[in-house]
Short mmCIF file of C-alpha atoms in Angstrom, two decimals:
data_model
loop_
_atom_site.label_atom_id
_atom_site.label_comp_id
_atom_site.label_asym_id
_atom_site.label_seq_id
_atom_site.Cartn_x
_atom_site.Cartn_y
_atom_site.Cartn_z
CA MET I 13 62.65 71.36 119.48
CA THR I 14 64.29 71.32 122.91
CA SER I 15 62.18 70.81 126.01
CA SER I 16 60.96 73.91 128.12
CA SER I 17 61.08 72.34 131.66
CA SER I 18 64.26 73.98 133.11
CA PRO I 19 65.20 77.49 132.26
CA SER I 20 68.58 77.25 132.70
CA GLN I 21 68.64 74.42 130.34
CA ASP I 22 67.42 76.32 127.02
CA THR I 23 67.33 79.96 127.99
CA LYS I 24 70.11 82.17 128.29
CA ARG I 25 69.65 84.67 130.73
CA LEU I 26 72.08 87.76 130.01
CA ALA I 27 73.20 90.28 132.78
CA HIS I 28 70.16 92.23 134.25
CA ALA I 29 71.53 95.39 133.26
CA TYR I 30 72.84 94.00 129.90
CA PRO I 31 76.79 94.47 130.27
CA GLU I 32 78.22 97.50 128.45
CA GLY I 33 81.17 95.58 126.94
CA LEU I 34 78.69 93.40 124.75
CA ARG I 35 77.17 96.86 123.44
CA ALA I 36 80.56 98.54 122.72
CA ASP I 37 81.44 95.10 120.47
CA ALA I 38 78.08 95.80 118.90
CA LEU I 39 78.56 99.34 118.68
CA MET I 40 82.24 98.48 117.25
CA GLU I 41 83.91 101.63 118.52
CA GLU I 42 84.74 103.23 121.72
CA ASP I 43 82.13 105.61 122.57
CA VAL I 44 84.04 109.12 122.32
CA ALA I 45 82.21 112.47 122.01
CA TRP I 46 83.33 114.11 118.69
CA SER I 47 85.03 117.58 118.97
CA HIS I 48 85.89 120.21 116.46
CA GLU I 49 89.40 119.95 117.85
CA ILE I 50 90.19 116.39 117.49
CA ASP I 51 87.85 115.34 114.38
CA GLY I 52 86.88 118.27 112.69
CA GLU I 53 90.22 118.29 110.48
CA ARG I 54 89.33 114.90 109.50
CA ASP I 55 85.64 114.58 109.12
CA GLY I 56 85.11 118.44 107.58
CA ASP I 57 81.99 120.21 108.65
CA GLN I 58 79.09 118.37 109.90
CA PHE I 59 75.86 120.27 109.56
CA ASP I 60 73.95 117.29 110.34
CA ARG I 61 75.23 116.55 113.60
CA SER I 62 73.49 120.19 115.17
CA GLU I 63 70.40 119.72 113.23
CA ARG I 64 69.91 115.73 114.74
CA ALA I 65 70.74 117.37 118.53
CA ALA I 66 68.06 120.08 118.14
CA LEU I 67 64.88 120.21 119.44
CA ARG I 68 62.24 118.44 117.57
CA ARG I 69 58.42 118.69 117.93
CA VAL I 70 57.15 114.86 118.64
CA VAL I 71 53.64 114.80 116.59
CA GLY I 72 50.71 112.82 118.10
CA LEU I 73 51.28 113.53 121.46
CA SER I 74 47.70 114.98 121.71
CA THR I 75 45.03 113.53 124.19
CA GLU I 76 42.41 114.88 121.97
CA LEU I 77 40.18 111.92 120.98
CA GLU I 78 40.79 111.55 117.28
CA ASP I 79 39.41 108.95 114.64
CA VAL I 80 41.94 106.08 115.05
CA THR I 81 40.34 104.25 112.18
CA GLU I 82 43.15 105.75 109.75
CA VAL I 83 46.15 103.09 109.28
CA GLU I 84 49.19 104.69 109.47
CA TYR I 85 52.70 103.20 110.19
CA ARG I 86 53.03 104.24 113.91
CA GLN I 87 56.57 105.36 114.71
CA LEU I 88 58.12 103.39 117.62
CA ARG I 89 58.59 105.38 120.97
CA LEU I 90 60.72 102.83 122.44
CA GLU I 91 61.69 103.51 126.20
CA ARG I 92 62.45 100.52 128.34
CA VAL I 93 62.94 97.38 126.52
CA VAL I 94 63.70 93.61 126.77
CA LEU I 95 65.32 91.96 124.11
CA VAL I 96 64.42 87.85 123.31
CA GLY I 97 66.18 85.85 120.57
CA VAL I 98 66.03 82.18 119.31
CA TRP I 99 69.47 80.54 118.79
CA THR I 100 69.05 77.73 116.18
CA THR I 101 72.34 77.34 114.35
CA GLY I 102 76.13 78.68 115.38
CA THR I 103 77.84 78.92 118.44
CA ALA I 104 76.62 80.36 121.84
CA GLN I 105 78.83 83.57 121.23
CA ASP I 106 77.25 84.04 118.05
CA ALA I 107 73.70 84.04 119.60
CA GLU I 108 74.82 86.59 122.07
CA ASN I 109 76.78 88.60 119.34
CA SER I 110 73.71 88.79 117.28
CA LEU I 111 71.48 90.15 120.50
CA ALA I 112 74.27 92.59 121.14
CA GLU I 113 73.81 93.94 117.87
CA LEU I 114 70.08 94.00 118.31
CA ALA I 115 70.76 96.15 121.42
CA ALA I 116 72.97 98.63 119.35
CA LEU I 117 69.88 98.87 117.04
CA ALA I 118 67.59 99.46 119.91
CA GLU I 119 69.51 102.19 121.31
CA THR I 120 69.80 103.85 118.09
CA ALA I 121 66.19 103.86 117.91
CA GLY I 122 66.38 105.78 121.23
CA ALA I 123 65.32 102.84 123.62
CA LEU I 124 66.83 101.63 127.08
CA VAL I 125 67.46 98.13 127.25
CA LEU I 126 66.73 96.38 130.31
CA ASP I 127 67.11 92.63 129.69
CA GLY I 128 68.16 90.32 127.33
CA VAL I 129 67.24 86.19 127.01
CA ILE I 130 68.40 83.65 124.23
CA GLN I 131 66.50 80.40 123.94
CA ARG I 132 68.31 77.40 122.27
CA ARG I 133 65.49 75.90 119.51
CA ASP I 134 65.60 73.95 116.36
CA LYS I 135 63.44 76.42 115.06
CA PRO I 136 61.39 79.46 115.92
CA ASP I 137 57.94 78.31 117.21
CA ALA I 138 55.53 78.79 114.76
CA ALA I 139 52.65 80.30 117.13
CA THR I 140 54.69 82.58 119.78
CA TYR I 141 58.21 82.16 118.38
CA ILE I 142 59.84 81.40 121.71
CA GLY I 143 56.98 78.91 122.79
CA SER I 144 54.12 79.17 125.03
CA GLY I 145 56.21 78.01 128.06
CA LYS I 146 58.89 80.53 127.42
CA ALA I 147 56.55 83.27 126.60
CA ALA I 148 55.26 83.09 130.06
CA GLU I 149 58.42 83.20 131.69
CA LEU I 150 59.00 86.48 129.25
CA ARG I 151 56.17 88.04 131.08
CA ASP I 152 57.58 87.48 134.40
CA ILE I 153 60.79 89.49 132.87
CA VAL I 154 59.02 92.12 131.83
CA LEU I 155 56.87 92.60 135.08
CA GLU I 156 60.27 92.39 137.16
CA THR I 157 61.87 94.80 134.79
CA GLY I 158 59.23 97.37 134.20
CA ALA I 159 59.71 96.98 130.52
CA ASP I 160 56.80 98.35 127.83
CA THR I 161 58.37 96.74 125.13
CA VAL I 162 59.44 93.36 123.92
CA ILE I 163 61.87 93.29 120.79
CA CYS I 164 62.38 89.86 118.98
CA ASP I 165 65.75 89.16 117.39
CA GLY I 166 64.14 87.84 113.92
CA GLU I 167 61.38 88.75 111.80
CA LEU I 168 57.83 87.87 113.10
CA SER I 169 54.64 86.70 111.06
CA PRO I 170 51.43 88.52 111.97
CA GLY I 171 50.33 85.81 114.07
CA GLN I 172 53.50 85.22 115.96
CA LEU I 173 53.04 88.99 116.92
CA ILE I 174 49.61 88.94 117.71
CA GLN I 175 50.03 85.62 119.90
CA LEU I 176 53.19 86.88 121.57
CA GLU I 177 51.57 90.00 122.69
CA ASP I 178 48.78 88.32 124.11
CA VAL I 179 50.88 86.15 126.45
CA VAL I 180 53.19 89.31 127.77
CA LYS I 181 50.97 92.03 127.68
CA VAL I 182 52.99 94.61 126.35
CA LYS I 183 53.88 95.72 122.76
CA VAL I 184 55.98 93.31 120.73
CA ILE I 185 58.22 94.51 117.71
CA ASP I 186 60.61 92.27 115.39
CA ARG I 187 64.01 93.07 114.42
CA THR I 188 62.40 94.53 110.77
CA ALA I 189 60.27 96.82 112.68
CA LEU I 190 63.21 98.44 114.50
CA ILE I 191 65.23 98.86 111.50
CA LEU I 192 62.77 100.52 109.80
CA ASP I 193 62.04 102.58 112.36
CA ILE I 194 65.83 103.64 112.48
CA PHE I 195 65.73 104.35 108.75
CA ALA I 196 62.94 106.44 108.99
CA GLN I 197 64.77 108.89 111.82
CA HIS I 198 67.63 108.84 109.61
CA ALA I 199 66.48 109.65 106.01
CA LYS I 200 67.12 113.24 105.15
CA SER I 201 66.60 113.25 101.51
CA ARG I 202 63.41 113.05 99.31
CA GLU I 203 64.07 110.08 97.97
CA GLY I 204 65.50 108.46 100.95
CA LYS I 205 61.99 109.49 102.95
CA ALA I 206 60.26 107.75 99.81
CA GLN I 207 62.00 104.53 99.76
CA VAL I 208 61.70 104.13 103.94
CA ALA I 209 58.13 104.78 103.44
CA LEU I 210 57.76 101.96 100.71
CA ALA I 211 59.65 99.88 102.85
CA GLN I 212 57.38 100.95 105.72
CA MET I 213 54.22 100.22 104.11
CA GLN I 214 55.35 96.87 102.52
CA TYR I 215 55.85 95.52 105.75
CA MET I 216 52.83 96.93 107.78
CA LEU I 217 50.14 95.85 104.84
CA PRO I 218 49.98 92.19 105.92
CA ARG I 219 50.30 93.29 109.68
CA LEU I 220 47.15 95.74 109.83
CA ARG I 221 45.04 94.76 112.84
CA GLY I 222 41.73 96.67 113.33
CA TRP I 223 39.55 97.35 116.66
CA GLY I 224 36.08 98.26 117.80
CA GLN I 225 34.03 98.83 114.59
CA SER I 226 37.46 98.52 112.18
CA LEU I 227 36.18 95.29 111.31
CA SER I 228 32.40 96.16 110.74
CA ARG I 229 31.03 95.85 107.20
CA GLN I 230 30.56 98.96 105.46
CA MET I 231 26.96 99.01 103.59
CA GLY I 232 27.56 98.15 99.68
CA GLY I 233 25.72 96.83 96.82
CA GLY I 234 23.14 98.46 94.78
CA ARG I 235 22.65 101.86 94.69
CA GLY I 236 22.80 102.85 98.35
CA GLY I 237 19.57 103.73 100.14
CA LEU I 238 17.28 100.98 101.58
CA ALA I 239 17.89 98.62 99.29
CA THR I 240 21.37 97.68 99.99
CA ARG I 241 22.22 93.97 98.95
CA GLY I 242 25.59 93.24 100.30
CA PRO I 243 27.88 94.04 103.51
CA GLY I 244 30.21 95.53 101.65
CA GLU I 245 34.15 95.36 102.06
CA THR I 246 35.46 95.65 105.83
CA LYS I 247 37.09 98.78 106.97
CA ILE I 248 40.33 96.84 107.32
CA GLU I 249 40.34 95.84 103.42
CA THR I 250 39.60 99.56 102.71
CA ASP I 251 42.47 100.36 104.55
CA ARG I 252 44.65 97.68 102.82
CA ARG I 253 43.23 99.16 99.31
CA ARG I 254 44.56 102.95 100.21
CA ILE I 255 48.03 101.27 101.17
CA ARG I 256 48.32 99.63 97.99
CA GLU I 257 47.32 102.66 96.28
CA LYS I 258 49.92 104.86 98.40
CA MET I 259 52.49 102.41 97.20
CA ALA I 260 51.70 102.23 93.74
CA LYS I 261 52.35 106.00 93.86
CA MET I 262 55.78 106.01 95.57
CA ARG I 263 56.89 103.40 93.28
CA ARG I 264 56.54 105.77 90.34
CA GLU I 265 57.80 108.58 92.33
CA ILE I 266 61.03 106.81 92.91
CA ALA I 267 61.29 105.57 89.65
CA GLU I 268 61.20 109.32 88.56
CA MET I 269 63.99 109.47 90.98
CA LYS I 270 65.91 106.95 89.32
CA THR I 271 65.75 108.48 86.06
CA GLY I 272 67.56 111.72 87.35
CA ARG I 273 70.29 109.64 89.02
CA GLU I 274 70.66 107.75 85.85
CA VAL I 275 70.93 110.87 83.69
CA LYS I 276 74.16 112.01 86.00
CA ARG I 277 75.67 108.25 85.74
CA GLN I 278 75.41 108.89 81.85
CA GLU I 279 76.93 112.03 81.96
CA ARG I 280 79.75 110.80 84.13
CA ARG I 281 80.43 107.65 81.65
CA ARG I 282 80.03 109.98 78.58
CA ASN I 283 82.85 111.99 80.28
CA LYS I 284 84.61 108.41 80.96
CA VAL I 285 84.95 109.49 84.75
CA PRO I 286 85.80 106.25 86.77
CA SER I 287 83.53 105.48 89.85
CA VAL I 288 84.21 103.93 93.06
CA ALA I 289 81.29 102.72 95.64
CA ILE I 290 82.19 102.58 99.10
CA ALA I 291 80.01 99.71 100.50
CA GLY I 292 80.28 97.85 104.04
CA TYR I 293 78.61 96.99 107.22
CA THR I 294 76.91 99.83 109.43
CA ASN I 295 79.41 101.56 111.59
CA ALA I 296 82.19 100.23 110.01
CA GLY I 297 83.62 103.56 109.43
CA LYS I 298 82.33 104.47 105.51
CA SER I 299 81.50 107.90 106.20
CA SER I 300 84.95 108.68 108.48
CA LEU I 301 87.03 107.00 105.38
CA LEU I 302 84.84 109.30 102.65
CA ASN I 303 85.84 112.20 104.55
CA ARG I 304 89.34 111.17 104.89
CA LEU I 305 89.77 110.78 101.14
CA THR I 306 87.57 113.64 100.04
CA GLY I 307 86.76 116.24 102.98
CA ALA I 308 83.31 115.53 102.25
CA GLY I 309 82.02 116.62 105.55
CA VAL I 310 79.45 113.94 106.12
CA LEU I 311 78.09 113.14 109.46
CA VAL I 312 80.26 110.46 111.18
CA GLU I 313 78.22 109.28 114.57
CA ASN I 314 78.85 106.23 116.89
CA ALA I 315 75.53 104.66 115.78
CA LEU I 316 74.09 102.02 113.60
CA PHE I 317 72.54 103.59 110.43
CA ALA I 318 73.75 107.14 111.33
CA THR I 319 73.69 107.95 107.58
CA LEU I 320 71.36 106.62 104.93
CA ASP I 321 71.37 108.93 101.90
CA PRO I 322 74.15 108.09 99.12
CA THR I 323 77.11 110.60 98.73
CA VAL I 324 78.83 111.20 95.56
CA ARG I 325 82.19 113.23 95.78
CA ARG I 326 84.83 113.88 93.36
CA ALA I 327 88.51 112.75 94.17
CA GLU I 328 91.85 112.74 92.38
CA THR I 329 94.34 109.61 92.37
CA PRO I 330 97.78 110.42 93.54
CA SER I 331 98.68 110.41 89.57
CA GLY I 332 96.17 113.18 89.00
CA ARG I 333 93.25 111.07 87.50
CA LEU I 334 89.66 112.12 88.55
CA TYR I 335 87.13 109.97 89.81
CA THR I 336 83.63 109.68 91.97
CA LEU I 337 83.71 108.16 95.18
CA ALA I 338 80.06 107.08 96.44
CA ASP I 339 79.33 106.28 99.89
CA THR I 340 76.11 103.92 99.98
CA VAL I 341 73.73 102.87 102.41
CA GLY I 342 75.10 100.59 105.52
CA PHE I 343 74.11 96.81 105.35
CA VAL I 344 73.62 94.79 108.50
CA ARG I 345 72.69 90.72 109.34
CA HIS I 346 69.23 89.81 108.29
CA LEU I 347 68.63 93.30 106.23
CA PRO I 348 65.06 93.29 105.83
CA HIS I 349 64.08 92.51 102.30
CA HIS I 350 61.57 95.17 102.22
CA LEU I 351 64.84 97.82 102.61
CA VAL I 352 66.53 95.75 99.73
CA GLU I 353 63.84 96.18 97.19
CA ALA I 354 63.00 99.77 98.35
CA PHE I 355 66.62 100.97 98.01
CA ARG I 356 67.55 98.90 94.96
CA SER I 357 67.67 101.90 93.06
CA THR I 358 70.20 103.55 95.59
CA MET I 359 72.21 100.59 95.81
CA GLU I 360 72.50 100.73 92.00
CA GLU I 361 75.52 102.78 92.35
CA VAL I 362 77.54 99.63 94.01
CA GLY I 363 76.44 97.60 90.67
CA ASP I 364 77.26 100.60 87.94
CA SER I 365 80.60 101.22 90.12
CA ASP I 366 84.49 100.36 88.51
CA LEU I 367 85.53 99.44 91.61
CA ILE I 368 84.13 98.65 95.27
CA LEU I 369 85.82 99.58 98.68
CA HIS I 370 84.64 97.22 100.73
CA VAL I 371 85.01 98.27 104.37
CA VAL I 372 85.06 96.14 107.18
CA ASP I 373 85.62 96.80 111.17
CA GLY I 374 88.64 95.13 112.02
CA SER I 375 87.90 95.55 115.64
CA HIS I 376 84.67 94.13 115.56
CA PRO I 377 84.09 90.52 117.40
CA ASN I 378 83.49 88.72 114.27
CA PRO I 379 84.42 90.60 110.86
CA GLU I 380 84.00 87.33 109.00
CA GLU I 381 80.49 87.69 109.25
CA GLN I 382 80.41 91.12 108.38
CA LEU I 383 82.01 90.59 105.06
CA ALA I 384 79.72 87.54 104.42
CA ALA I 385 76.41 89.47 105.12
CA VAL I 386 77.78 92.63 103.15
CA ARG I 387 78.58 90.04 100.07
CA GLU I 388 75.35 88.57 100.14
CA VAL I 389 73.51 91.91 99.51
CA ILE I 390 75.97 93.13 96.90
CA ARG I 391 74.99 89.18 95.00
CA ASP I 392 71.37 90.52 95.38
CA VAL I 393 71.96 93.50 93.78
CA GLY I 394 74.07 92.22 90.79
CA ALA I 395 77.21 93.52 91.70
CA THR I 396 79.29 90.34 91.75
CA GLY I 397 81.50 91.28 88.51
CA VAL I 398 82.73 94.54 90.22
CA PRO I 399 86.57 94.21 91.47
CA GLU I 400 86.74 94.55 95.29
CA ILE I 401 89.01 95.92 97.95
CA VAL I 402 88.67 95.04 101.16
CA VAL I 403 89.31 98.01 103.56
CA ILE I 404 90.03 96.58 107.04
CA ASN I 405 89.17 100.05 108.57
CA LYS I 406 89.78 100.67 112.54
CA ALA I 407 93.26 98.96 112.49
CA ASP I 408 94.30 101.37 115.48
CA ALA I 409 91.94 99.30 117.41
CA ALA I 410 91.93 95.98 116.21
CA ASP I 411 93.98 93.15 117.49
CA PRO I 412 96.96 92.46 115.49
CA LEU I 413 96.18 89.00 114.99
CA VAL I 414 92.85 89.75 113.65
CA LEU I 415 94.29 92.02 111.30
CA GLN I 416 96.83 89.50 110.17
CA ARG I 417 94.27 86.81 109.74
CA LEU I 418 91.90 88.88 107.71
CA LEU I 419 94.88 90.11 105.45
CA ARG I 420 95.74 86.46 104.87
CA ILE I 421 92.30 85.34 103.82
CA GLU I 422 91.43 88.21 101.59
CA LYS I 423 94.03 88.57 98.87
CA ARG I 424 93.32 92.16 97.82
CA SER I 425 93.14 93.87 101.13
CA ILE I 426 94.69 97.04 103.15
CA ALA I 427 94.38 97.52 106.96
CA VAL I 428 93.82 101.19 107.36
CA SER I 429 92.51 103.85 110.32
CA ALA I 430 90.26 106.62 108.92
CA ARG I 431 90.52 108.10 112.63
CA THR I 432 94.45 108.31 112.27
CA GLY I 433 95.14 108.20 108.80
CA GLN I 434 97.19 105.15 108.89
CA GLY I 435 97.63 103.35 105.83
CA ILE I 436 95.27 106.16 103.50
CA GLU I 437 98.34 107.02 101.18
CA GLU I 438 98.50 103.14 100.42
CA LEU I 439 95.03 102.93 99.86
CA LEU I 440 94.83 105.67 97.57
CA ALA I 441 97.58 104.15 95.56
CA LEU I 442 95.81 101.11 95.59
CA ILE I 443 92.70 102.62 94.00
CA ASP I 444 94.92 104.39 91.55
CA ASP I 445 96.31 100.92 90.55
CA GLU I 446 92.67 99.20 90.36
CA LEU I 447 91.00 101.84 88.73
CA PRO I 448 90.37 100.93 85.01
CA ARG I 449 92.79 103.06 82.86
CA PRO I 450 92.26 104.28 79.41
CA SER I 451 93.27 101.93 76.58
CA VAL I 452 94.97 104.15 74.09
CA GLU I 453 98.57 105.63 74.42
CA ILE I 454 99.28 108.37 72.22
CA GLU I 455 101.72 111.22 72.02
CA ALA I 456 100.69 114.56 70.40
CA LEU I 457 101.57 118.11 69.68
CA VAL I 458 98.85 120.10 70.60
CA PRO I 459 98.65 123.76 69.33
CA TYR I 460 98.06 126.23 72.03
CA THR I 461 94.78 127.32 70.08
CA HIS I 462 93.46 124.13 70.94
CA GLY I 463 94.20 124.18 75.00
CA LYS I 464 90.60 122.49 75.11
CA LEU I 465 91.98 119.13 74.10
CA VAL I 466 94.95 119.26 76.76
CA ALA I 467 92.15 120.01 79.53
CA ARG I 468 90.50 117.21 78.27
CA ALA I 469 93.64 114.78 78.46
CA HIS I 470 93.71 115.60 81.97
CA THR I 471 90.28 115.45 82.84
CA GLU I 472 89.71 112.56 80.98
CA GLY I 473 92.63 110.62 80.55
CA GLU I 474 96.38 109.98 82.13
CA VAL I 475 98.95 112.29 81.19
CA ILE I 476 102.17 110.45 81.45
CA SER I 477 104.11 113.51 80.49
CA GLU I 478 103.83 117.02 79.32
CA GLU I 479 106.10 119.53 78.06
CA HIS I 480 105.42 123.37 76.55
CA THR I 481 107.30 124.09 73.48
CA ALA I 482 107.45 126.76 70.64
CA GLU I 483 105.03 125.20 68.57
CA GLY I 484 102.36 123.92 71.12
CA THR I 485 101.87 121.38 74.07
CA LEU I 486 103.76 118.33 73.84
CA LEU I 487 101.64 115.39 75.42
CA LYS I 488 102.18 111.44 76.07
CA VAL I 489 98.81 110.53 77.37
CA ARG I 490 96.72 107.50 77.93
CA VAL I 491 92.86 108.40 76.94
CA HIS I 492 89.73 106.38 75.47
CA GLU I 493 89.24 105.88 71.96
CA GLU I 494 86.82 109.13 71.80
CA LEU I 495 89.71 111.63 72.92
CA ALA I 496 92.19 109.31 70.70
CA ALA I 497 90.59 110.15 67.72
CA ASP I 498 90.52 114.17 68.48
CA LEU I 499 94.00 113.79 68.99
CA ALA I 500 95.25 112.03 66.22
CA PRO I 501 95.41 114.83 63.77
CA TYR I 502 98.27 116.32 66.09
CA ALA I 503 99.76 112.75 66.99
CA ALA I 504 103.75 112.69 67.19
CA VAL I 505 103.96 109.12 67.34
CA PRO I 506 101.16 106.60 65.76
CA ALA I 507 98.37 105.72 68.40
CA ALA I 508 99.33 102.57 70.20
#
């Protein structure tokens, strides 16, 4: 652990106004307003955009005295924040990039970032995360800037949160709480809201704090009345029990929703429809790529975790084969394990797919780190055996040398731009080549009275040639075994 005698030695102070360029790097894209004339054709109708920009009533602002002992997850209303990080490994640039990403997360949550500091340590302090001396210096920065919140670039233990708050005298939250708050703001579907609520309760359970009479014991034991024997459980214990009961109920609801999604997957498997999952770092351009490939009209915004709910759309390869394209939740470095567990059922879309389009931001300062962070989560959900194509997005804004480096390192990769359409045709051809093909090639003369078989050949197989004759439709197709058996009675050439 380094000495804390001199702030210039082990605490690196970022610019007071927090440099715009660093935040732009974290947001990984030029901050351009969306316009219907420029972007409407590419991204389709985005109904979520007007809804998100509309006026919304903020609950809980009443000054009426209420019972504050009911434990709920407090939605963070961040206004003026100071960021603090601990640099334990890597270079100074890595530490600054991490804090810049934290600034982008804070701005996505609605905060104004005033300042940021980084401390060089062997490991975070067990008591106050940055040590008592640096915590006192942080208090001076908070007073100087007029901040009302401190955000730490890491997951703090309950003890660290309490002790750091005692020193800086303002609210302290960590990276996990910040990401959870963004997810709570952006979740739209019933399943997404349930998954976020479960992750919030898992996070808050060990961090419950009581005040006033919340820690006093309730009467217990016996049958009540004058002869009560024991002090009973404390109010905070009652709150923990309530949260555990809510968590159990939430898990049951999510399991029921998972069943419905599994039924849809089985239907796609039964119809032999290949599936492609889009995975990648948050704000890498996954939704933009989905809109470009399918015209889905999914919300596109220059913000982290702008879209959370998975979207599945039908698409067609250049050769005419149908497949499904699924947009999944974005990943980020040190994604809270609460979210990984809560969104595991949603992330199964990646594990059950036939092909993964791993989207990476080519204009990011460190795209290799994005690739590693996403692959770590893919490994956690058991999708390492699925074929992967690395799609280097934002090629129009990326450094050509960076593109060349990524294309050289990643053997199965392609550079595209969802904004301009560069490389999209090549990507579609690559998807067509990589998707699993039907195993049986057959040539059959199908009577016109059995047109349903011809339709199935088009939807479930790959039509090589088709000719209409006097006797019926002469097909040469590649199909799966079940459809090959149905076509066998009309086969002109034995099945290969």
